[in-house]
Coordinates of C-alpha atoms in Angstrom, one line a residue:
M20 CA -117.3 17.6 26.9
I21 CA -116.1 20.9 24.9
I22 CA -113.2 20.4 22.6
T23 CA -111.2 23.4 22.1
S24 CA -108.4 21.9 19.8
G25 CA -110.2 20.5 16.9
A26 CA -110.0 23.5 14.6
T27 CA -107.9 26.5 13.9
L28 CA -109.3 30.0 13.9
V29 CA -107.8 32.1 11.2
A30 CA -107.3 35.9 11.7
M31 CA -109.1 37.8 9.2
S32 CA -107.6 40.5 7.5
S33 CA -109.0 42.7 4.6
G34 CA -105.8 43.5 3.3
S35 CA -104.2 40.1 3.1
K36 CA -102.8 39.0 -0.4
A37 CA -104.2 36.3 -2.3
K38 CA -102.2 33.2 -2.2
S39 CA -102.5 29.5 -3.4
Q40 CA -100.8 26.3 -2.3
A41 CA -101.2 22.9 -3.8
L42 CA -102.3 20.4 -1.1
G43 CA -102.3 16.8 -2.2
G44 CA -104.6 17.1 -5.1
T45 CA -106.2 20.4 -4.2
T46 CA -105.7 24.1 -4.8
T47 CA -106.0 26.1 -1.5
T48 CA -106.8 29.8 -2.1
T49 CA -107.2 32.8 0.4
S50 CA -108.8 35.6 -1.3
K51 CA -108.3 39.3 -0.3
S52 CA -111.6 39.3 1.7
G53 CA -110.1 36.4 3.7
V54 CA -112.4 33.8 2.2
I55 CA -110.5 30.6 1.8
S56 CA -111.5 28.2 -1.0
T57 CA -110.4 24.8 -2.3
S58 CA -110.7 23.0 -5.7
Q59 CA -109.8 19.6 -6.8
T60 CA -107.3 19.4 -9.2
T61 CA -106.7 15.6 -9.6
P62 CA -109.3 13.1 -10.0
Y63 CA -109.4 10.0 -7.6
K64 CA -110.6 6.6 -8.6
S65 CA -110.7 3.6 -6.5
T66 CA -112.5 0.2 -6.2
P67 CA -115.2 0.4 -3.6
G68 CA -114.6 -0.6 0.1
P69 CA -116.2 -3.3 2.2
L70 CA -120.0 -2.9 3.7
Y71 CA -119.1 -2.4 7.0
S72 CA -116.6 -0.1 8.7
A73 CA -114.8 -0.5 12.0
A74 CA -114.2 3.2 12.2
I75 CA -117.9 4.4 12.0
V76 CA -118.7 1.7 14.7
A77 CA -115.9 3.4 16.8
E78 CA -117.2 6.8 15.9
N79 CA -120.5 6.1 17.1
K80 CA -119.2 4.5 20.4
K81 CA -117.9 7.9 21.4
P82 CA -120.1 10.0 24.0
G83 CA -123.0 11.4 22.1
T84 CA -125.2 14.4 23.3
S85 CA -128.5 16.0 22.9
A86 CA -126.9 19.4 23.3
W87 CA -127.1 20.0 19.6
R88 CA -130.7 20.8 19.5
I89 CA -132.0 24.2 19.6
T90 CA -133.8 25.3 23.0
G91 CA -135.5 28.2 24.2
Y92 CA -137.4 31.0 22.3
Q93 CA -135.8 32.0 19.4
T94 CA -136.7 35.0 16.9
P95 CA -135.6 34.8 13.1
T96 CA -132.8 37.3 13.2
N97 CA -131.3 37.2 17.0
I98 CA -128.8 34.9 15.3
E99 CA -128.1 33.5 11.9
G100 CA -125.1 32.8 9.7
Y101 CA -124.0 30.8 6.2
T102 CA -121.0 29.2 5.3
S103 CA -118.6 30.0 2.5
K104 CA -119.1 26.4 0.7
V105 CA -121.7 23.7 1.3
S106 CA -119.0 21.5 2.1
V107 CA -115.4 21.2 3.0
N108 CA -112.7 18.4 2.2
Q109 CA -111.4 17.1 5.5
G110 CA -108.4 19.1 6.4
N111 CA -109.5 22.2 4.6
S112 CA -111.0 25.2 5.6
F113 CA -114.2 27.4 5.3
T114 CA -115.5 30.9 6.2
L115 CA -118.3 31.5 8.6
F116 CA -120.4 34.7 8.1
V117 CA -122.7 35.6 11.4
S118 CA -124.9 38.0 12.2
T119 CA -126.3 38.4 15.8
T120 CA -128.0 40.8 18.3
S121 CA -125.8 39.3 21.1
K122 CA -122.8 41.2 22.3
D123 CA -121.0 38.0 21.9
Y124 CA -121.4 34.1 20.8
V125 CA -119.6 30.7 20.4
V126 CA -119.8 28.3 17.5
Q127 CA -120.2 24.5 18.2
A128 CA -119.7 21.9 15.8
Y129 CA -121.6 18.7 16.3
R130 CA -121.3 15.7 14.0
M131 CA -124.4 14.0 13.2
G132 CA -124.8 10.3 13.5
Y133 CA -126.3 7.6 15.8
Y134 CA -124.2 8.2 19.1
Q135 CA -126.4 6.0 21.5
G136 CA -129.5 7.4 20.0
L137 CA -128.5 11.2 21.0
L138 CA -127.7 11.8 17.2
G139 CA -125.0 14.0 17.7
R140 CA -121.3 14.4 19.3
L141 CA -119.6 17.8 19.8
I142 CA -116.5 18.1 17.9
W143 CA -115.2 21.6 18.4
T144 CA -115.9 24.8 20.2
S145 CA -114.9 28.2 19.0
K146 CA -113.5 30.9 21.3
T147 CA -115.8 33.7 22.2
L148 CA -116.6 35.9 19.4
V149 CA -117.8 39.3 19.3
G150 CA -121.2 39.7 18.1
F151 CA -122.5 42.3 15.7
Q152 CA -125.4 42.7 13.3
Q153 CA -124.4 42.4 9.7
P154 CA -126.3 44.5 6.9
T155 CA -129.5 43.7 5.3
C156 CA -129.3 41.7 2.1
P157 CA -130.0 43.1 -0.9
V158 CA -132.4 41.7 -3.6
L159 CA -130.8 41.8 -7.2
A160 CA -132.8 42.5 -10.0
P161 CA -134.3 41.7 -12.2
T162 CA -134.1 37.8 -11.1
N163 CA -135.1 38.6 -7.3
T164 CA -132.0 37.2 -6.0
V165 CA -131.2 37.7 -2.3
E166 CA -127.5 37.7 -1.9
C167 CA -125.8 38.9 1.2
N168 CA -122.3 40.8 1.5
W169 CA -121.6 40.3 5.0
K170 CA -118.1 40.5 6.6
P171 CA -116.4 37.1 7.4
S172 CA -116.9 36.4 11.1
L173 CA -114.2 33.3 11.3
N174 CA -112.5 30.7 9.3
I175 CA -112.4 27.3 10.6
K176 CA -110.0 24.8 9.5
T177 CA -110.9 21.2 10.0
D178 CA -108.4 18.6 11.0
S179 CA -108.3 14.9 11.6
S180 CA -110.6 15.2 14.7
W181 CA -113.4 16.5 12.3
F182 CA -114.3 13.0 11.2
P183 CA -116.1 13.2 7.7
G184 CA -119.8 13.5 7.9
D185 CA -122.8 15.9 8.2
Y186 CA -122.3 18.7 10.8
L187 CA -124.6 21.2 12.5
L188 CA -122.7 24.4 13.7
K189 CA -124.8 25.8 16.5
L190 CA -124.5 29.4 16.8
V191 CA -125.1 30.1 20.4
G192 CA -125.4 33.9 21.9
N193 CA -124.9 35.1 25.1
N194 CA -128.6 36.5 25.1
G195 CA -130.0 32.8 24.4
A196 CA -129.9 33.3 20.9
Q197 CA -129.4 29.8 18.9
K198 CA -129.5 28.8 15.3
W199 CA -127.9 26.0 13.0
V200 CA -125.7 26.2 10.1
P201 CA -125.3 23.2 8.1
I202 CA -121.9 21.8 6.6
T203 CA -120.8 18.6 5.0
V204 CA -117.3 17.4 5.8
R205 CA -116.0 15.2 2.9
N206 CA -113.5 12.8 2.2
D207 CA -112.6 13.0 -1.6
R208 CA -110.3 9.9 -1.2
S209 CA -113.1 7.8 0.3
N210 CA -114.2 4.5 -1.3
A211 CA -116.7 3.9 1.3
A212 CA -119.4 1.3 -0.1
V213 CA -122.1 3.9 0.8
V214 CA -122.1 7.5 -0.3
V215 CA -125.0 9.7 1.2
V216 CA -125.9 12.9 -0.8
N217 CA -127.1 16.1 1.1
A218 CA -129.8 17.6 -1.2
V219 CA -128.7 21.3 -0.6
T220 CA -129.9 22.5 -4.0
T221 CA -133.4 21.8 -2.9
W222 CA -132.9 23.2 0.5
Q223 CA -131.8 26.6 -1.2
A224 CA -134.7 26.5 -3.8
Y225 CA -137.2 26.4 -0.6
N226 CA -135.2 28.9 1.2
L227 CA -137.3 32.0 1.7
Y228 CA -134.6 33.9 3.5
G229 CA -134.9 37.9 2.6
G230 CA -138.6 37.1 1.3
Y231 CA -137.7 35.3 -2.1
D232 CA -137.1 31.5 -2.9
L233 CA -137.7 29.7 -6.4
Y234 CA -141.5 29.5 -5.6
S235 CA -142.7 32.7 -4.3
G236 CA -141.6 36.4 -3.4
P237 CA -143.7 39.0 -1.2
K238 CA -146.4 39.0 -4.0
G239 CA -146.5 35.1 -4.3
Y240 CA -145.6 33.2 -7.4
S241 CA -145.6 36.1 -9.9
D242 CA -142.4 37.6 -8.2
R243 CA -140.7 34.6 -7.3
A244 CA -136.8 34.6 -7.8
D245 CA -135.3 33.0 -10.9
K246 CA -132.1 32.7 -9.3
V247 CA -131.2 32.0 -5.5
S248 CA -127.9 32.4 -3.9
F249 CA -126.2 30.2 -1.3
D250 CA -124.7 33.4 0.0
R251 CA -127.3 33.8 2.7
P252 CA -128.5 31.8 5.7
Y253 CA -131.5 29.3 5.7
D254 CA -134.5 30.7 6.9
Y255 CA -135.6 30.6 10.4
Y256 CA -138.6 29.0 9.8
F257 CA -136.9 26.5 7.4
G258 CA -135.4 24.1 10.2
Q259 CA -134.2 26.8 12.4
G260 CA -131.3 27.1 9.9
A261 CA -130.7 23.3 8.9
A262 CA -133.3 23.6 5.9
D263 CA -134.4 20.2 5.3
F264 CA -131.8 18.3 7.0
Y265 CA -133.4 17.6 10.2
G266 CA -136.7 16.0 8.9
N267 CA -135.8 14.7 5.5
E268 CA -132.2 13.4 6.0
L269 CA -130.9 12.9 9.4
P270 CA -133.1 10.0 10.1
L271 CA -131.4 7.9 7.4
V272 CA -128.0 9.3 8.5
A273 CA -128.5 8.1 11.9
L274 CA -129.6 4.6 10.7
V275 CA -126.6 3.9 8.3
E276 CA -124.3 5.1 11.3
K277 CA -126.2 2.6 13.9
M278 CA -125.8 -0.2 11.3
G279 CA -122.2 0.5 11.2
L280 CA -122.0 0.8 7.4
N281 CA -118.9 1.9 5.5
V282 CA -120.5 5.5 4.8
T283 CA -119.0 8.9 3.6
Y284 CA -121.1 12.1 2.6
I285 CA -121.3 14.6 -0.1
T286 CA -123.6 17.0 -1.3
D287 CA -125.3 17.3 -4.6
V288 CA -123.1 20.3 -5.3
D289 CA -120.3 18.2 -5.1
I290 CA -121.6 16.0 -7.9
Q291 CA -121.5 19.0 -9.9
K292 CA -117.9 19.7 -9.0
R293 CA -116.4 16.3 -8.6
P294 CA -118.8 13.8 -10.8
N295 CA -116.2 11.2 -10.9
L296 CA -116.3 10.6 -7.2
L297 CA -119.6 8.5 -7.3
S298 CA -118.1 5.5 -9.2
N299 CA -115.8 5.0 -6.0
H300 CA -118.7 3.9 -4.0
R301 CA -121.1 0.8 -4.6
V302 CA -124.5 2.8 -3.8
V303 CA -125.4 6.5 -3.9
V304 CA -128.3 7.4 -1.6
S305 CA -130.5 10.2 -2.4
L306 CA -132.7 11.4 0.6
G307 CA -136.3 12.6 1.1
H308 CA -136.3 15.7 -1.2
D309 CA -133.9 15.6 -3.8
E310 CA -135.6 17.8 -6.6
Y311 CA -133.2 20.0 -8.3
Y312 CA -130.4 18.8 -10.5
S313 CA -128.1 20.3 -13.2
P314 CA -127.5 18.5 -16.5
E315 CA -124.0 17.4 -15.3
M316 CA -125.5 16.2 -11.9
R317 CA -127.8 14.0 -13.7
Q318 CA -125.2 13.0 -16.2
A319 CA -122.9 11.9 -13.1
L320 CA -125.6 9.8 -11.7
T321 CA -126.2 8.2 -15.1
V322 CA -122.7 7.4 -15.7
A323 CA -122.1 6.0 -12.3
Q324 CA -125.1 3.7 -12.5
Q325 CA -124.0 2.4 -15.9
D326 CA -120.6 1.7 -14.6
G327 CA -122.4 -0.5 -12.0
T328 CA -123.0 1.8 -9.0
N329 CA -126.3 1.3 -7.4
L330 CA -128.9 4.1 -6.7
M331 CA -131.3 4.2 -4.0
F332 CA -134.1 7.3 -4.3
L333 CA -135.6 7.4 -0.6
G334 CA -138.1 10.1 -1.6
A335 CA -140.3 11.3 -4.2
N336 CA -139.7 14.1 -6.8
A337 CA -136.1 13.6 -7.4
I338 CA -134.6 15.2 -10.3
F339 CA -137.7 17.0 -11.3
R340 CA -136.3 20.7 -11.8
R341 CA -133.3 21.1 -14.1
I342 CA -130.8 23.7 -12.8
R343 CA -127.6 25.1 -13.7
F344 CA -125.1 27.3 -11.6
E345 CA -123.5 30.8 -11.6
S346 CA -120.8 32.2 -9.4
T347 CA -120.5 34.9 -6.8
K348 CA -117.7 36.5 -5.2
L349 CA -117.3 33.5 -2.7
G350 CA -116.7 31.1 -5.7
P351 CA -118.3 28.9 -8.5
D352 CA -121.6 27.1 -8.1
R353 CA -123.2 29.8 -5.7
I354 CA -126.3 30.8 -7.6
E355 CA -128.8 28.3 -8.4
V356 CA -130.6 29.2 -11.7
N357 CA -134.2 28.0 -12.5
Y358 CA -136.5 30.0 -14.7
R359 CA -139.0 27.4 -14.8
I360 CA -140.5 28.6 -18.4
A361 CA -138.1 28.0 -21.5
S362 CA -138.8 31.3 -23.0
L363 CA -138.0 33.1 -20.1
D364 CA -134.3 31.6 -20.0
P365 CA -131.7 33.3 -21.8
M366 CA -130.2 30.0 -22.6
N367 CA -133.3 28.9 -24.8
G368 CA -132.3 28.4 -28.2
V369 CA -128.8 29.0 -27.3
N370 CA -128.0 25.6 -25.5
N371 CA -131.2 24.0 -24.7
Q372 CA -129.4 21.3 -22.6
Q373 CA -129.0 24.2 -20.2
V374 CA -132.6 25.5 -20.2
T375 CA -134.1 25.3 -16.6
T376 CA -137.6 24.1 -17.1
N377 CA -138.6 20.9 -15.7
W378 CA -136.7 17.5 -16.6
P379 CA -139.8 16.1 -18.4
D380 CA -140.4 19.2 -20.4
G381 CA -139.0 21.0 -23.6
P382 CA -136.9 22.2 -25.1
D383 CA -134.8 19.3 -24.3
P384 CA -137.3 16.8 -22.4
Q385 CA -135.6 14.0 -20.5
P386 CA -138.4 12.7 -18.1
E387 CA -136.5 11.7 -14.8
G388 CA -138.1 8.2 -14.7
T389 CA -135.8 7.0 -17.4
L390 CA -133.2 6.7 -14.6
I391 CA -135.3 6.5 -11.6
G392 CA -137.9 4.1 -12.9
I393 CA -140.7 6.2 -11.4
Q394 CA -141.2 9.8 -11.5
Y395 CA -142.9 12.6 -10.0
A396 CA -146.7 12.7 -10.3
C397 CA -148.8 15.1 -8.0
N398 CA -149.3 16.7 -4.5
P399 CA -150.5 16.8 -1.7
V400 CA -151.6 13.5 -0.8
K401 CA -151.9 11.3 2.3
Y402 CA -152.7 7.7 1.7
D403 CA -151.4 4.2 2.9
M404 CA -148.7 2.2 1.1
I405 CA -150.1 -1.0 -0.2
I406 CA -147.6 -3.9 -0.9
T407 CA -148.5 -5.4 -4.1
D408 CA -145.4 -7.9 -4.6
P409 CA -144.3 -9.1 -1.3
S410 CA -142.3 -11.9 -2.9
S411 CA -139.4 -9.7 -3.5
W412 CA -136.2 -10.1 -1.4
I413 CA -136.8 -6.3 -0.5
F414 CA -139.5 -7.3 2.0
A415 CA -137.5 -10.2 3.8
N416 CA -137.8 -10.0 7.3
T417 CA -140.9 -7.2 7.3
G418 CA -143.7 -9.5 7.7
L419 CA -145.5 -7.7 5.1
K420 CA -147.9 -9.7 2.8
F421 CA -150.1 -8.9 -0.4
G422 CA -152.1 -6.0 0.5
S423 CA -150.4 -5.0 3.7
R424 CA -150.7 -1.4 4.3
I425 CA -148.2 1.0 6.0
H426 CA -150.4 3.7 7.3
N427 CA -150.2 7.3 5.6
L428 CA -146.8 6.6 4.1
V429 CA -147.6 8.1 0.9
G430 CA -147.5 11.7 0.6
S431 CA -147.3 14.8 0.5
E432 CA -145.5 14.3 -3.1
Y433 CA -145.6 11.0 -4.7
D434 CA -143.9 9.2 -7.8
G435 CA -145.6 6.7 -10.1
F436 CA -145.1 4.8 -13.1
D437 CA -145.5 6.4 -16.5
P438 CA -145.8 3.8 -19.6
Y439 CA -145.4 6.5 -22.1
I440 CA -141.7 7.4 -21.5
N441 CA -138.8 5.2 -22.1
Y442 CA -138.9 3.7 -18.9
P443 CA -136.2 0.8 -18.0
K444 CA -137.8 -2.5 -19.3
S445 CA -136.6 -4.5 -16.1
L446 CA -138.9 -2.2 -13.9
Q447 CA -140.7 -4.1 -11.0
L448 CA -143.3 -2.5 -8.9
L449 CA -143.3 -3.4 -5.4
A450 CA -146.1 -1.3 -3.9
N451 CA -148.8 0.0 -6.2
S452 CA -151.0 2.3 -4.1
P453 CA -154.1 4.2 -5.3
V454 CA -154.5 7.7 -4.6
L455 CA -156.4 10.8 -5.5
C456 CA -154.6 14.1 -5.9
R457 CA -156.5 17.3 -6.9
N458 CA -159.4 14.9 -7.5
Q459 CA -157.4 12.9 -10.2
P460 CA -156.9 9.3 -9.6
G461 CA -153.3 7.9 -9.8
F462 CA -150.8 5.1 -8.2
S463 CA -147.8 5.8 -6.1
D464 CA -145.3 3.1 -6.6
M465 CA -142.4 1.4 -5.2
S466 CA -140.0 0.2 -7.7
Y467 CA -136.7 -1.7 -8.2
Y468 CA -135.0 -2.3 -11.5
T469 CA -131.5 -3.8 -12.4
T470 CA -129.3 -3.2 -15.4
T471 CA -127.2 -5.5 -17.8
K472 CA -124.0 -4.3 -15.9
G473 CA -125.7 -5.8 -12.5
A474 CA -126.5 -2.2 -10.9
G475 CA -129.9 -1.9 -9.0
V476 CA -131.9 1.2 -8.7
F477 CA -134.5 1.4 -5.9
A478 CA -137.1 4.2 -5.3
T479 CA -139.8 4.5 -2.6
G480 CA -142.3 6.8 -4.4
T481 CA -142.9 9.0 -1.5
N482 CA -141.3 12.0 0.5
L483 CA -142.2 10.5 3.7
W484 CA -140.0 7.7 3.8
V485 CA -137.0 9.1 5.3
A486 CA -139.1 10.9 8.2
A487 CA -140.6 7.3 8.8
L488 CA -136.9 6.0 9.9
G489 CA -136.7 8.2 13.1
S490 CA -138.4 9.7 15.9
P491 CA -140.3 12.1 16.2
C492 CA -141.9 11.9 12.8
P493 CA -145.2 13.8 11.5
P494 CA -147.9 12.9 14.0
F495 CA -150.3 11.3 11.1
L496 CA -147.6 8.5 10.4
G497 CA -148.0 7.2 14.2
N498 CA -145.5 5.5 16.2
C499 CA -141.8 6.1 14.5
P500 CA -139.4 4.4 13.4
I501 CA -142.0 2.1 11.6
A502 CA -140.3 -1.2 11.8
P503 CA -141.2 -2.4 8.0
V504 CA -139.7 0.9 6.7
V505 CA -136.5 0.2 8.6
Q506 CA -136.3 -3.2 7.7
I507 CA -136.7 -2.5 4.1
T508 CA -134.1 0.3 4.1
E509 CA -131.7 -1.8 5.7
N510 CA -132.3 -4.9 3.3
V511 CA -131.5 -2.3 0.4
L512 CA -128.5 -1.1 2.0
K513 CA -127.0 -4.1 2.6
A514 CA -127.7 -5.6 -0.9
F515 CA -126.8 -2.6 -2.8
G516 CA -123.5 -1.9 -0.4
S517 CA -122.3 -5.3 -0.9
G518 CA -122.0 -5.5 -4.8
L519 CA -124.3 -6.0 -7.8
P520 CA -128.1 -6.8 -7.0
G521 CA -128.7 -7.3 -10.7
V522 CA -126.4 -10.3 -10.4
T523 CA -127.6 -11.6 -7.1
Q524 CA -131.0 -10.4 -7.1
P525 CA -132.2 -9.3 -10.6
S526 CA -135.7 -7.6 -10.8
Q527 CA -138.8 -9.4 -12.0
P528 CA -140.3 -7.0 -14.6
N529 CA -144.0 -6.3 -13.9
A530 CA -144.6 -2.7 -14.5
I531 CA -146.8 -2.7 -17.6
Q532 CA -148.7 -5.6 -16.2
V533 CA -149.3 -3.9 -13.1
W534 CA -150.3 -0.8 -15.2
R535 CA -152.7 -2.2 -17.4
N536 CA -154.4 -4.6 -14.3
P537 CA -153.6 -2.7 -10.9
P538 CA -153.7 -5.4 -8.1
I539 CA -155.6 -2.8 -5.8
P540 CA -158.5 -1.0 -7.7
A541 CA -157.9 2.8 -8.6
M542 CA -160.0 5.6 -6.9
H543 CA -162.4 7.4 -8.9
P544 CA -162.4 11.0 -8.9
V545 CA -164.6 12.5 -6.4
P546 CA -168.0 13.3 -7.6
T547 CA -169.3 16.6 -6.6
T548 CA -173.1 17.4 -6.6
T549 CA -173.8 21.1 -6.1
T550 CA -177.2 22.2 -4.8
T551 CA -178.2 25.8 -4.7
T552 CA -181.0 27.7 -2.9
S553 CA -181.9 31.4 -2.4
T554 CA -179.7 31.6 0.5
T555 CA -177.0 28.6 0.4
T556 CA -174.8 26.5 -1.7
T557 CA -173.9 23.1 -0.6
S558 CA -171.5 20.4 -1.9
S559 CA -171.5 16.8 -1.4
T560 CA -168.7 14.3 -2.2
S561 CA -168.1 10.7 -1.8
T562 CA -165.2 8.3 -2.9
T563 CA -165.6 5.2 -4.7
L564 CA -163.2 2.4 -5.9
A565 CA -162.9 1.4 -9.5
N566 CA -161.5 -1.6 -11.3
S567 CA -159.6 0.5 -13.9
H568 CA -156.3 1.9 -13.6
G569 CA -156.1 5.6 -12.7
T570 CA -154.7 8.3 -14.8
T571 CA -152.2 10.6 -13.1
T572 CA -152.7 14.2 -13.1
T573 CA -150.7 16.5 -15.2
T574 CA -152.2 19.6 -14.3
S575 CA -149.7 22.5 -13.3
G576 CA -150.2 24.0 -10.0
K577 CA -149.1 27.5 -9.3
N578 CA -145.4 26.7 -9.0
G579 CA -145.4 24.8 -12.3
K580 CA -146.2 21.4 -11.2
S581 CA -149.0 19.6 -9.7
G582 CA -149.2 21.2 -6.3
S583 CA -145.5 22.2 -5.3
T584 CA -144.4 22.0 -1.8

């Protein structure tokens, strides 16, 4: 069913005058270019609501559809687009920029959830729009920043039919062209028990649109971008325009909505803009790959946790890169800055807190494990997750025992316990899985700790957790969803969304004991024997187990960490 009354198309006029209007704690501004923007002017604080939501249950009973999926043969530039903001508060507007080889196209807005297992519901469809190709996006020196300067295609005003959540805008050309554009619809007055955070700063860091991201340029790492812009589409080869949402985030979204949890959605950029909102919720959920954090974002998480908000880290490599933001003509927080090396950053020695190195590194080292409990170690790996403390409530109804393995769940990046940082002393390691990464032994850890205020922090220690919640998933994981992974996630969501687990289920500290005496022996580095003859060179390798703890690698890969992905 196509609904055409769910949003308003606002006519574009390059000569329109700027105007502002205060609307319920927000300011709405229309610029001369026709781009509508809003900013919050009044903080909102509320007591978190109940665990379950009749509204979420009712929403997911509405007819779902699989029509949100991309079908048919596609090319990178047959249709593509980006939005003027990464999220919009329900009732406000955003601008869409589209380039296409199709003579006309439509935009379909799908809210993503469970919806009888179909995962999407059609909320709104635009009128037929005239297609045209936008200019090639320039590369701005000296930071190699790809930033588009496209004409607005349409403004979309959300209304009450746009139920807050994660949306995929599907661009559909009359020539068969299809791409996605993600947008999050917020409710800034929500006190939902659960808030799910879309990791758009990490999406943008890995966005190679125009040939540059924070990892590489045309020549590789040597000419990578130091700054990336949200004023561009996500690359076709990165989720067909949806970036990391489809694989590393949607399976969790579908699960929480299937459960009927009282959930709302924001992006990590919204944490930068509205840090006070986190304390309105009982649990903040970080998804499969949540790597890039500004000091303001990290501080918001820390303050919320100290205020009694629970944290779930369902990936690995979270809060590893330190970033800051700059503005574009579309508004604030549209440029993401990450120089990697302190001496290259103009803020070095000026404001060291804003220097964009890795969080564990100088000039202002703050290892992420001081908040998460565990922290980034290495990649790539692919190993079984091994349960070592099955007595925890977190494993209730899973059937897992000591030594139980979840096939190939550790990867491709993993987190582990580091005893040499100021780690939380209440830290409990639940899974302690030996790995070899770049021929260095280590352990991937699943962890849990509680605070004196009663807050809980749970971390899976692997990038693959969210992917294992849905189907299809990477073939090497086997049949998904993986039942124990789903059950553990549900257990933690229910406990964290209900109150203070530090009061009802306090952690049982064991981290330093596990580190000193691993329940499962560490792997030895692979010995390599090289035999050289006049015509050939051969190498043979073997893997053995040792009864000593492995040492996590600290060797930097080409991208400034041990094997960036």
